[in-house]
Short mmCIF file of C-alpha atoms in Angstrom, two decimals:
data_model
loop_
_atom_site.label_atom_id
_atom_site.label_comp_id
_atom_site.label_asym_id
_atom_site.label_seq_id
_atom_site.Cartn_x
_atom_site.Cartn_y
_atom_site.Cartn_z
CA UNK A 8 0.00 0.00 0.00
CA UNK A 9 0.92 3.32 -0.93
CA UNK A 10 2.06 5.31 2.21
CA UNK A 11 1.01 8.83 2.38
CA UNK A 12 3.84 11.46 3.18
CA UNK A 13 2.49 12.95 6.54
CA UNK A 14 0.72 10.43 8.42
CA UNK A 15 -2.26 12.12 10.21
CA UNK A 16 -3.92 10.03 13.36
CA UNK A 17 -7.29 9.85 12.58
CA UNK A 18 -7.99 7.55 15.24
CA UNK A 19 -6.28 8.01 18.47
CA UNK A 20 -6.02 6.30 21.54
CA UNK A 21 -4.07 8.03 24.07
CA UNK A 22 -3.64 5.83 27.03
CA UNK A 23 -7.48 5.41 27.54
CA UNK A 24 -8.91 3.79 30.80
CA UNK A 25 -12.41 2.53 31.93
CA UNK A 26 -13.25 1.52 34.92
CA UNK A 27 -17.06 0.00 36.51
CA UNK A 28 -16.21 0.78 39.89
CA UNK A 29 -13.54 -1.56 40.80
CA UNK A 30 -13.51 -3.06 37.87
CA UNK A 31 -11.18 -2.19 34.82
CA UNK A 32 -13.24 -2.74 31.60
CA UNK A 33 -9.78 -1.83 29.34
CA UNK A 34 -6.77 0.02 30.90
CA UNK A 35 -3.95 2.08 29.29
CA UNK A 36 -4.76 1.45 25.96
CA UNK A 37 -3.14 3.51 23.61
CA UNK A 38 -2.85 3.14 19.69
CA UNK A 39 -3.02 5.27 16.46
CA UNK A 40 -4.56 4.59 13.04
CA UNK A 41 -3.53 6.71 10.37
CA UNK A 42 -5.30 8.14 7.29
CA UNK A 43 -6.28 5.15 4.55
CA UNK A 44 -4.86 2.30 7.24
CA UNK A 45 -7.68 -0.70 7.60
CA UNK A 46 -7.17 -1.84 11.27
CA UNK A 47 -8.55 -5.34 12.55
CA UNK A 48 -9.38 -4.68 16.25
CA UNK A 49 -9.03 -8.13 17.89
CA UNK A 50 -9.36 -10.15 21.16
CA UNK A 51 -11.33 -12.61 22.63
CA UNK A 52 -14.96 -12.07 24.25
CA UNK A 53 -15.23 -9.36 26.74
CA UNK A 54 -11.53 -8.55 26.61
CA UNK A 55 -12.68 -4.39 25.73
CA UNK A 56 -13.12 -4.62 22.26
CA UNK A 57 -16.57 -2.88 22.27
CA UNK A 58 -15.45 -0.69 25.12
CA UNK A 59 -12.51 1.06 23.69
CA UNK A 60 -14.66 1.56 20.43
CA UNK A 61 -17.24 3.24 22.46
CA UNK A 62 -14.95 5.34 23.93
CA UNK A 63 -13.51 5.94 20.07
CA UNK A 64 -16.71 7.34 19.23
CA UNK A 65 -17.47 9.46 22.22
CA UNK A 66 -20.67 7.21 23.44
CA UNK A 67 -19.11 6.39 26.80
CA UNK A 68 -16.73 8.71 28.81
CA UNK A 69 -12.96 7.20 29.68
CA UNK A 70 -11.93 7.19 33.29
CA UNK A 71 -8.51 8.55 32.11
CA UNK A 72 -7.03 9.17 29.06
CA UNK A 73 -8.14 10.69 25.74
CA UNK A 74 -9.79 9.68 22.27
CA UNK A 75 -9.35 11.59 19.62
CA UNK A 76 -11.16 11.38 16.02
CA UNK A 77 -9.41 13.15 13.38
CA UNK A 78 -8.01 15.45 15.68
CA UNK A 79 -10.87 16.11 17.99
CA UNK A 80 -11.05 15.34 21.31
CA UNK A 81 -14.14 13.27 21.56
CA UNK A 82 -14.83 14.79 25.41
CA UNK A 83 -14.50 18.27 24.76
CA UNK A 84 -15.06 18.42 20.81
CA UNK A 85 -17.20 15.63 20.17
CA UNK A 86 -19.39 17.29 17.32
CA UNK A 87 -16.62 17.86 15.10
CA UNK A 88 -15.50 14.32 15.58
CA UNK A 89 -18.62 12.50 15.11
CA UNK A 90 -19.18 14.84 11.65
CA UNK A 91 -16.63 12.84 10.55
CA UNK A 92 -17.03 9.32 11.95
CA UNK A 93 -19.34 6.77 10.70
CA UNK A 94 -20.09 4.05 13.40
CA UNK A 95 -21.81 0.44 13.28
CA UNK A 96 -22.38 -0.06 16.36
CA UNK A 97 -22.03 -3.93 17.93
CA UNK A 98 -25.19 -6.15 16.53
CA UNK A 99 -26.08 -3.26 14.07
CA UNK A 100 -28.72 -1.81 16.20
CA UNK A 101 -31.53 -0.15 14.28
CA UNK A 102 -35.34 0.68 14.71
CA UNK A 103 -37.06 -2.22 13.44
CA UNK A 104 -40.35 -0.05 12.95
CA UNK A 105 -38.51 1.82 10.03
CA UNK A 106 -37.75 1.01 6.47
CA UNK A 107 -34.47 1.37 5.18
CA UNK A 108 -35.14 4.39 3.24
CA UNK A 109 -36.93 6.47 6.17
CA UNK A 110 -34.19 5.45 8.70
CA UNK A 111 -31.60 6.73 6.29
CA UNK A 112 -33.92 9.94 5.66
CA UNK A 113 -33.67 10.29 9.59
CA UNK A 114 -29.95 10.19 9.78
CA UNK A 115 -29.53 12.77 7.15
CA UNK A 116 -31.82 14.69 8.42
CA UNK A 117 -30.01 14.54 11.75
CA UNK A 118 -27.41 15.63 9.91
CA UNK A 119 -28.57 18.41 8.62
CA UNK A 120 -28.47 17.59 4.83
CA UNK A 121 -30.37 19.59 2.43
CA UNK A 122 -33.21 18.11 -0.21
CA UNK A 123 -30.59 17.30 -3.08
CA UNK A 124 -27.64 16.19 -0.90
CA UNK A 125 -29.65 13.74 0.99
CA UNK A 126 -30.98 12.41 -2.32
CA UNK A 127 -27.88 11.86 -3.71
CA UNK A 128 -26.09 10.43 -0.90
CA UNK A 129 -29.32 7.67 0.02
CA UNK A 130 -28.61 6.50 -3.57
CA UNK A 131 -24.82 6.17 -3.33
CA UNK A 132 -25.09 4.12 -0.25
CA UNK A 133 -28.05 2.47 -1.30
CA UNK A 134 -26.28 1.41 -4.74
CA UNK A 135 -22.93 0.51 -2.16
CA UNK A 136 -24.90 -1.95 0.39
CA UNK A 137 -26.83 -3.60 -2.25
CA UNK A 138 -30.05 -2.47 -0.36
CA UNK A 139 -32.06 -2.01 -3.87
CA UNK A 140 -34.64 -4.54 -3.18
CA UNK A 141 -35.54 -4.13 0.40
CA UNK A 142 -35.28 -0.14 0.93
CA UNK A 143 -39.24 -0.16 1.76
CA UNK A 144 -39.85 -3.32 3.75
CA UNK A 145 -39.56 -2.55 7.92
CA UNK A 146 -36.22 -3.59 8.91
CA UNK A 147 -38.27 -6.16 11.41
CA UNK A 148 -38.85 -8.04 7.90
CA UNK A 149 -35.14 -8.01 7.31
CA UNK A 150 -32.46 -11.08 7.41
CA UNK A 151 -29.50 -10.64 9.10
CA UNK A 152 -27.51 -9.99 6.55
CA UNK A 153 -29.15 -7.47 5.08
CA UNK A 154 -29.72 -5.53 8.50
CA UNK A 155 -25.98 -6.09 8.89
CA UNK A 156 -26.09 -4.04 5.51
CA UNK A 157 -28.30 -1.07 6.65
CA UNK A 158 -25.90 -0.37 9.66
CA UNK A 159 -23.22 -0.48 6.99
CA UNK A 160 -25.10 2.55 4.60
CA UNK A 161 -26.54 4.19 7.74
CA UNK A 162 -22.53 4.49 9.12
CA UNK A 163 -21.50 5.68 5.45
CA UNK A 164 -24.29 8.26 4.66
CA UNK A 165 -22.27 11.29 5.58
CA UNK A 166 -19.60 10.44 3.46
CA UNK A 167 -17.33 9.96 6.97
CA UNK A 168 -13.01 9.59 6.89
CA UNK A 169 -13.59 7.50 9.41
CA UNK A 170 -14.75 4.38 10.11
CA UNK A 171 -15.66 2.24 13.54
CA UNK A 172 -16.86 -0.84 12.72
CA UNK A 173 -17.97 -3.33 15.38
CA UNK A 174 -18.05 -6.69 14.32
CA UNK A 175 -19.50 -6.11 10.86
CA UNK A 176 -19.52 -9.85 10.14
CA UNK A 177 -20.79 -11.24 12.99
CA UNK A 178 -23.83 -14.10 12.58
CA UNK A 179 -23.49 -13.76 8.59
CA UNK A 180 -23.45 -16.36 6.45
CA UNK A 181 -20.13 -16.88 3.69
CA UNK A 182 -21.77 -14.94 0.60
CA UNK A 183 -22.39 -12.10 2.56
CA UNK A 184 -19.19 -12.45 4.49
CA UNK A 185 -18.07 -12.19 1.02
CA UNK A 186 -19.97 -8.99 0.35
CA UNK A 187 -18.21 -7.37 3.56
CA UNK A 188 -15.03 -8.15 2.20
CA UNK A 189 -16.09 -6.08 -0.99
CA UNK A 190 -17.39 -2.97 0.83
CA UNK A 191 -14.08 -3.09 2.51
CA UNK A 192 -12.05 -3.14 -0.08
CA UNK A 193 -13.97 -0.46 -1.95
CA UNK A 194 -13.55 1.91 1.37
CA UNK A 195 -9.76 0.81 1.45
CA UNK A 196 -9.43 2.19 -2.92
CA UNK A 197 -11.57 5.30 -1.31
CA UNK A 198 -8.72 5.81 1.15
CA UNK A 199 -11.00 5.33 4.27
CA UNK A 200 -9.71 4.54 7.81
CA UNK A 201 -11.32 1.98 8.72
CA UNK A 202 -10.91 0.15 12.64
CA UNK A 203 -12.75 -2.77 12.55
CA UNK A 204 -13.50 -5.44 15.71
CA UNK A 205 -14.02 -9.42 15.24
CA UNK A 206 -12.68 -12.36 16.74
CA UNK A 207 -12.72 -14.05 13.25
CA UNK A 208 -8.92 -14.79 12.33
CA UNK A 209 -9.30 -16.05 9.03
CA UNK A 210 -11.24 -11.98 8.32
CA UNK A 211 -7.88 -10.29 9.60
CA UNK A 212 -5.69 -11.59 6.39
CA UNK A 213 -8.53 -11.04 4.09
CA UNK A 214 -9.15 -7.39 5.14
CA UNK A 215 -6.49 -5.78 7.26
CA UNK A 216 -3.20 -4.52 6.73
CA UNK A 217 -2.25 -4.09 10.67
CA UNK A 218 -3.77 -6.00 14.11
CA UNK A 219 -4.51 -4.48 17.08
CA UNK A 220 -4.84 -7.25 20.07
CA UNK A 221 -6.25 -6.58 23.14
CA UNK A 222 -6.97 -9.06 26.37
CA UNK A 223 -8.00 -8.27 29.26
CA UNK A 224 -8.40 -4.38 28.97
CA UNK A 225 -4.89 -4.47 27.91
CA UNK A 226 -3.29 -3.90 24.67
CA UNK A 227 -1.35 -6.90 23.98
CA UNK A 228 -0.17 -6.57 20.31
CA UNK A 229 0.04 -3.71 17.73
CA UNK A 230 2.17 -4.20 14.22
CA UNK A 231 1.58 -6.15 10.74
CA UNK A 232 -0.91 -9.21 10.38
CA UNK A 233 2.44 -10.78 9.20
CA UNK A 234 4.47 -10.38 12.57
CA UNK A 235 1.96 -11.46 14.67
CA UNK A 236 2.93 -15.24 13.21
CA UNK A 237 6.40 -14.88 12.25
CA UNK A 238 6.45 -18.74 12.64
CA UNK A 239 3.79 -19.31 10.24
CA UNK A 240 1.80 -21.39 13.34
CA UNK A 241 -1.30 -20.28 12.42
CA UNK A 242 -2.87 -17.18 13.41
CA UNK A 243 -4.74 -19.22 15.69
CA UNK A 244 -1.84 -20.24 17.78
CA UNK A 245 -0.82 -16.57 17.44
CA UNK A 246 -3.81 -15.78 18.78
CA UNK A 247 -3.76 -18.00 21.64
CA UNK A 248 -0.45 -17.54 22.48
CA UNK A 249 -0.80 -13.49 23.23
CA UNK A 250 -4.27 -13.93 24.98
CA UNK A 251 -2.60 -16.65 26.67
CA UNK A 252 -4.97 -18.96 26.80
CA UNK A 253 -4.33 -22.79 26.50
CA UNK A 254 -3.66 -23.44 22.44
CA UNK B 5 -76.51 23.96 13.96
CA UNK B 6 -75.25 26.00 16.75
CA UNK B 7 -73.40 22.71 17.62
CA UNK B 8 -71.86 22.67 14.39
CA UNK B 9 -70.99 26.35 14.38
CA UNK B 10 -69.49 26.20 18.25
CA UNK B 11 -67.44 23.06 17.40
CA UNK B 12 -65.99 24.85 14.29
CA UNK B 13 -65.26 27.91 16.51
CA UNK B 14 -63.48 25.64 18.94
CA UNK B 15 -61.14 24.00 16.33
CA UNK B 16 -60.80 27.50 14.94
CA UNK B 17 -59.17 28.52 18.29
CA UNK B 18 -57.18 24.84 18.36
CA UNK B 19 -55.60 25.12 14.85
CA UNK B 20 -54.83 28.86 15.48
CA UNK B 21 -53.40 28.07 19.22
CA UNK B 22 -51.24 25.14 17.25
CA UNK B 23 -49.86 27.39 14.65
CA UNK B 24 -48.66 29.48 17.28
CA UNK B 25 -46.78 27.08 18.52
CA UNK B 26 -45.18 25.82 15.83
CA UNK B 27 -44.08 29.91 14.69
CA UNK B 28 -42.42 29.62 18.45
CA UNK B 29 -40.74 26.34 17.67
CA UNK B 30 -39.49 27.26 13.75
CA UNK B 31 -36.07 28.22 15.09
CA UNK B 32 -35.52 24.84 16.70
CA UNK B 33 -36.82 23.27 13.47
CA UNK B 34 -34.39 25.45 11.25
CA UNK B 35 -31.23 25.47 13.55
CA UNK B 36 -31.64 22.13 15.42
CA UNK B 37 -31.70 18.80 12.74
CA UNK B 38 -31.17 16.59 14.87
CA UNK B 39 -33.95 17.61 17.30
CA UNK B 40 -36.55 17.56 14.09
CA UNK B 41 -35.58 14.10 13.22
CA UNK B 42 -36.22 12.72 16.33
CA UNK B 43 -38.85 14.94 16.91
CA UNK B 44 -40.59 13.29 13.40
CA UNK B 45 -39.08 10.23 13.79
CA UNK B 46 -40.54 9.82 17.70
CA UNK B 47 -44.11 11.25 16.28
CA UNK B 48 -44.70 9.29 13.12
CA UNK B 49 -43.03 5.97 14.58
CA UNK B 50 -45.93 6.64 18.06
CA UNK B 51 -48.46 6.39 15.47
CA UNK B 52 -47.48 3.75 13.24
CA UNK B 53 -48.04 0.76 15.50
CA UNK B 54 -51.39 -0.29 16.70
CA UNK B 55 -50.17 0.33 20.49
CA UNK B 56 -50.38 4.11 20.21
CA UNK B 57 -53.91 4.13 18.42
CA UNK B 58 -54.88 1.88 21.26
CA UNK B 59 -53.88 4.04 24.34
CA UNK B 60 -55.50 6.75 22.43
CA UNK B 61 -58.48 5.24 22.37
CA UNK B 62 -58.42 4.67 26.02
CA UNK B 63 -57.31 7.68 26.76
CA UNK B 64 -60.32 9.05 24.86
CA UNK B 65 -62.49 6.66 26.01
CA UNK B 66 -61.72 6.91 30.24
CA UNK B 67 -61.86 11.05 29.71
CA UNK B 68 -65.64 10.96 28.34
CA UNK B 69 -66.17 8.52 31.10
CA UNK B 70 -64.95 10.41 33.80
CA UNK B 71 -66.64 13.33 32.45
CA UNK B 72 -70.44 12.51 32.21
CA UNK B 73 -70.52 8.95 34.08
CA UNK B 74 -70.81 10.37 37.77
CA UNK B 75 -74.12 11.31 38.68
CA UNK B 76 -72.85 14.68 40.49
CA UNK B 77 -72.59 15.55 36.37
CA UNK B 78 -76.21 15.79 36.30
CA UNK B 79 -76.74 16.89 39.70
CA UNK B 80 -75.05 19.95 39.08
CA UNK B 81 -76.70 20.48 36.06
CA UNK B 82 -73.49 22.65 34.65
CA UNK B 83 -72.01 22.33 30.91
CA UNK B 84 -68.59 21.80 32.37
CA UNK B 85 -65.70 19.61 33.07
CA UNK B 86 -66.01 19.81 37.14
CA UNK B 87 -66.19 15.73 36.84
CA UNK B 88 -63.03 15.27 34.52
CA UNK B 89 -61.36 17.87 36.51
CA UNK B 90 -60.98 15.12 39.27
CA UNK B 91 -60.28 11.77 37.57
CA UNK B 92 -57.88 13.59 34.65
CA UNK B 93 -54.54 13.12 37.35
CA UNK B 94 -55.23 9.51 37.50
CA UNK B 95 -56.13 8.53 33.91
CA UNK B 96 -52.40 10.71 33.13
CA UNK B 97 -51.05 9.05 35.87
CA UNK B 98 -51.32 5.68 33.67
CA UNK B 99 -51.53 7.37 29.88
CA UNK B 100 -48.21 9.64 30.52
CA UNK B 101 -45.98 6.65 30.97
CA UNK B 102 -47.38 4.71 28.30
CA UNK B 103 -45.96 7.86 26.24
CA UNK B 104 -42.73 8.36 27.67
CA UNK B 105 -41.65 4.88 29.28
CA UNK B 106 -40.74 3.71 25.61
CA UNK B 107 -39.24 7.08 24.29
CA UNK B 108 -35.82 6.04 26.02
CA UNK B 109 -35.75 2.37 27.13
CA UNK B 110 -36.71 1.37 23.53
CA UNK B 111 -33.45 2.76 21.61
CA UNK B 112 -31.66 1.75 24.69
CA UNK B 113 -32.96 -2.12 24.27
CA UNK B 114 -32.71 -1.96 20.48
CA UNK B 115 -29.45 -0.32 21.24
CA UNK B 116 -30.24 2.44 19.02
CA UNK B 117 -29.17 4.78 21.62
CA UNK B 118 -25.72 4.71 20.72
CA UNK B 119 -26.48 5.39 17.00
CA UNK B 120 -28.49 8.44 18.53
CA UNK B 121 -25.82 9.76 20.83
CA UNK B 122 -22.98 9.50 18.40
CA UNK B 123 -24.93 11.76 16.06
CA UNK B 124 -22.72 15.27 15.49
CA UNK B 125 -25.59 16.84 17.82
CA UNK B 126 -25.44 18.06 21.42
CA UNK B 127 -26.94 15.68 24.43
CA UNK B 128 -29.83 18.73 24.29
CA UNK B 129 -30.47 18.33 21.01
CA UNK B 130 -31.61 14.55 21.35
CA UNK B 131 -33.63 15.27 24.87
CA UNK B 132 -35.02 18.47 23.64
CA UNK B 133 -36.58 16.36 20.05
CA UNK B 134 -37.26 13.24 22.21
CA UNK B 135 -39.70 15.42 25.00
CA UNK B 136 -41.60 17.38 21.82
CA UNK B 137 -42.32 14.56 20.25
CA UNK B 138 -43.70 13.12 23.09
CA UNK B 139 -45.80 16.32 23.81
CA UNK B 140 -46.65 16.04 20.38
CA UNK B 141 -47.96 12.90 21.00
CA UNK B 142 -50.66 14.01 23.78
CA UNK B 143 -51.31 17.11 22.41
CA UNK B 144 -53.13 15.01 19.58
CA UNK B 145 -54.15 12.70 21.60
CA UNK B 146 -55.80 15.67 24.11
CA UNK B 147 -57.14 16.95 21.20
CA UNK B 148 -59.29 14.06 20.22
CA UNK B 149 -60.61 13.95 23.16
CA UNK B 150 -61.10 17.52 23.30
CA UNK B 151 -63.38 17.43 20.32
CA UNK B 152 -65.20 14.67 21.94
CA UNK B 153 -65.99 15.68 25.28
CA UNK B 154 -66.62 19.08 23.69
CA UNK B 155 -69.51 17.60 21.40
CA UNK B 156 -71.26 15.74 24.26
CA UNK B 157 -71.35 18.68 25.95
CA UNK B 158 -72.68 20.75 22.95
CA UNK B 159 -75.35 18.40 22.54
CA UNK B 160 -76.73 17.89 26.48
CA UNK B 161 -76.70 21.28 26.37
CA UNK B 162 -77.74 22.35 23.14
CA UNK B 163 -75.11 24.62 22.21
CA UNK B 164 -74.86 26.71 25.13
CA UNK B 165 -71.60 26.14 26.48
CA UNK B 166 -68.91 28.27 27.75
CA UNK B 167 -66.15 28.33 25.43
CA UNK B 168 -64.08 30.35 27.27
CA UNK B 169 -64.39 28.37 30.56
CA UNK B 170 -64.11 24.62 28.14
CA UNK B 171 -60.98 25.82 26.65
CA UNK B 172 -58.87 27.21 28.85
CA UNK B 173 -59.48 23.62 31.42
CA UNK B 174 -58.12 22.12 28.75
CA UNK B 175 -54.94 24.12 28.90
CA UNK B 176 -54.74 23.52 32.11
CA UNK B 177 -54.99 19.79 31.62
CA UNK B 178 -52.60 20.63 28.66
CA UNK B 179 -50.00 21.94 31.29
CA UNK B 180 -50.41 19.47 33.55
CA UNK B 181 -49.89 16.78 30.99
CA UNK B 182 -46.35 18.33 30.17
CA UNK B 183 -45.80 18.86 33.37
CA UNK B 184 -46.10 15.08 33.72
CA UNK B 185 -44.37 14.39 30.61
CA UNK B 186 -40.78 15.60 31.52
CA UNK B 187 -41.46 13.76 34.85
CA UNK B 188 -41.69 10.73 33.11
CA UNK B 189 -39.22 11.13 30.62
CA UNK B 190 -36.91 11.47 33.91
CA UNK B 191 -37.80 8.17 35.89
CA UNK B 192 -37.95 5.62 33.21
CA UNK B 193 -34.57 6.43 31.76
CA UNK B 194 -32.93 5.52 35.17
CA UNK B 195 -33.66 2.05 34.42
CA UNK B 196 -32.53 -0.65 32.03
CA UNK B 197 -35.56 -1.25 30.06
CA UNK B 198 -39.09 -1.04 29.15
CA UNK B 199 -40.25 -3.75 30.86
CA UNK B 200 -38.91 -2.94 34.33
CA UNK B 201 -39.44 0.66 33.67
CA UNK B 202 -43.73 -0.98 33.62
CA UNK B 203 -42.83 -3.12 36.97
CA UNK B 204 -41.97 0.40 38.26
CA UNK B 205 -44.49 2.43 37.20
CA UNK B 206 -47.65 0.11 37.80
CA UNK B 207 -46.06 -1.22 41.16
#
C-alpha cells in the first residue's frame, strides 16, 4: 500500500482507561490509526473490544485518558469528531419499525443535509450496500444480513473519513461475508480509515493490513498481520499464544 | 346547527393556538436537525403501530367517562368539566408513561441509543426532540378527546356552552400533561428497560 507522506492520526487512543467501579473494563490502551490504514481490532470475548470503540466514538466517557477522532477530542469536541465518523455499532442496532429508506432519511436529516444532498447520498449508499430490493420493507422483515447491511449505509451516509466498525460480520453467512469483504475493499481504494473489531482470524488476512490485540483491557499486540505469526503457526496459535490462553 | 358552528369555533381557536406554537418552535426546526428528526421520527413511529392508536383510544375513552358517568354531572346540572377535573390526574397518571416509558428504554434495548448519541448533535439536542415529540404525541391525543368531550357537551346542552371556561381547562390539563411528561421522561430512563421501567411504574 501506498504510504502517504504525513501520516495524520485519525484515530487516536491516548492511554485510555475505563473503569465499573472496581472493575477495569480496558486500561492504558493507547494506539493510532492513520489516514487510509484498515485496522482489525481483535481479542477474545469481553476482553474491551466494544469498550474502547465506544470510547472511540465518544458514546461512553474514559476514566482517564483521551480519544481523539481526526483530531478532535471526543470529550470536549465531540461534534466535530462525530461529523466525521461513521459508526456500526455492535449487533447493528436499528429501529425495526422503520424502512431502510426512512431510517436513512432520519440520519440525514439529523445531519442536517439539504433536499438534493440527501438524495444523492441515500442513492450512493443504497447502490454501495446492495439495499435495492428491500429499501421499503420494515427492517423487522429483514435477514440478518441485510440488516448487517443497513448499519453499513446508515454508518457511510455522511460520506465519513472515518470508520468504527464493530463486528460487521458477525452471525453472517459466507456470501455475505463475502460482500463485507467487498465494501471493505472499496472503502480501502476510497482511502477510508477503517478500525474494525471481530474475533474471526481467518477476516484479519482477508481485510487488514495491521492487528490491534487486546486481552483483558490491555493492549497486547500492535504491528503487521504478518508479525503477529512470524512462525507461520497459524494465526490461531498466534492468537492463543498473546491472549494466553491454552492453544 | 349552533353545535356545528361552536365546534368549528373551537377548532378555529385549536388550529390557530397550534400554529402558534409551531411559529415559536421554527427556530428549533431550522437550527436544530437533529432535534426535528427525532422529533418526526418519535411522532410518526408513536403512530405507526397499533399500540399508540390503542392508548389513544383509552385515553379518549376513560376522559368521556370520567366526564359525564358520575351522577354529580347531572346533579349539578353545569355544561362543564367539574367531573373530569378530578379523575384527569389519574387517567395521566397511567396514559403519561405509556408515552414516555418507551421514548428512552426502547433505543436503549434496540441499542439504538448509541447510534443516537454518536450523532454530530449536542446531548440537548436529542432530549429536547425526544420530549416534543412526546408532547406532540398528547397534544393530539388531548385533542381528540377535546373534540369529543366538547360535542357531548354541545349536545346535552344544546349549544350553550362556555367556550371560554371549556378551553382554557383544557390548557390547564394541557400543562399538567407536560408537566407530567418531563417527569416521566426522567424516571424511566434511570432504568434498564421497558419492561422494568412498567414493573416500576404500575407497582
Amino acid at each position: 500500500m501506498k504510504q502517504a507522506a504525513p501520516q495524520i492520526a485519525m484515530i487516536e487512543a491516548d492511554g485510555l482507561s475505563k473503569y465499573y467501579g472496581p472493575f477495569a473494563a480496558i486500561q492504558d490502551v493507547a494506539f493510532q490509526v492513520s489516514e487510509g490504514e484498515v485496522v482489525a481490532f481483535l481479542g477474545p470475548n469481553g476482553a474491551g473490544k466494544s469498550t474502547t470503540m465506544k470510547l472511540l466514538t465518544g458514546y461512553l466517557s474514559p476514566s482517564a485518558g483521551a480519544a481523539r477522532i481526526a483530531g478532535h477530542d471526543m470529550q470536549d469536541d465531540r461534534l466535530a469528531g462525530s461529523a466525521r465518523l461513521g459508526y456500526l455499532p455492535e449487533n447493528g442496532p436499528l429501529y425495526p419499525d422503520m424502512t431502510p429508506f426512512s431510517l436513512l432519511e432520519f440520519f440525514a436529516d439529523a445531519r442536517g443535509m439539504t433536499r438534493t444532498k440527501k438524495q444523492e447520498r441515500i442513492e450512493a449508499v443504497v447502490e454501495l450496500c446492495a439495499l435495492g430490493n428491500v429499501i421499503h420493507k420494515p427492517i423487522s422483515k429483514l435477514s440478518k444480513g441485510y440488516r448487517q447491511r443497513v448499519g453499513m449505509s446508515q454508518a457511510l451516509l455522511h460520506e465519513p473519513d472515518v470508520l468504527i466498525l464493530d463486528e460487521p460480520t458477525v452471525g453472517l453467512d459466507p456470501n455475505q461475508i463475502r460482500e463485507v469483504r467487498r465494501t471493505m475493499e472499496r472503502l480501502r481504494e476510497m482511502r477510508k480509515t477503517v478500525l474494525l473489531s471481530t474475533h474471526i482470524l481467518q477476516e484479519v488476512e482477508a481485510m487488514a493490513s495491521r492487528v490491534i490485540l487486546i486481552d483483558e483491557g490491555r493492549l497486547k499486540y500492535d504491528g503487521p498481520v504478518k508479525d503477529l505469526d512470524p512462525d507461520r503457526h497459524g494465526l490461531d496459535a498466534a492468537f492463543a499464544r498473546l491472549t494466553k490462553r491454552a492453544g | 346547527m349552533a353545535i356545528a358552528q361552536a365546534l368549528l369555533i373551537m377548532l378555529l381557536i385549536d388550529l390557530a393556538f397550534l400554529g402558534v406554537l409551531v411559529l415559536l418552535l421554527s427556530p428549533l426546526f431550522l437550527y436544530k436537525h437533529a432535534a426535528y428528526a427525532v422529533l418526526k421520527r418519535n411522532f410518526v413511529g408513536y403512530f405507526s403501530n397499533p399500540t399508540g392508536y390503542v392508548f389513544l383510544c383509552m385515553f379518549v375513552l376513560l376522559s368521556s367517562f370520567a366526564a359525564f358517568w358520575p351522577h354529580e354531572f347531572f346533579t349539578a346540572n353545569l355544561a362543564n368539566l367539574d367531573q373530569l377535573n378530578l379523575y384527569l390526574p389519574l387517567i395521566m397518571l397511567v396514559f403519561i408513561p405509556a408515552i414516555t416509558m418507551s421514548i428512552w428504554s426502547d433505543e436503549r434495548r434496540q441499542g439504538t441509543d448509541e447510534l443516537l448519541l454518536t450523532l454530530p448533535a449536542g446531548d440537548f439536542d436529542i432530549v429536547i426532540g425526544k420530549y416534543l415529540a412526546a408532547a406532540a404525541i398528547f397534544t393530539a391525543s388531548l385533542m381528540f378527546s377535546q373534540i369529543s368531550n366538547f360535542t357531548v357537551l354541545l349536545s346535552l346542552a344544546m349549544g350553550d356552552v362556555d367556550l371560554g371556561l371549556f378551553l382554557t381547562t383544557y390548557l390547564g390539563y394541557w400543562l399538567t400533561g407536560l408537566a407530567m411528561l418531563s417527569i416521566g421522561m426522567v424516571s424511566p430512563s434511570a432504568s434498564f428497560s421497558g419492561s422494568s421501567s412498567t414493573c416500576r411504574w404500575s407497582s
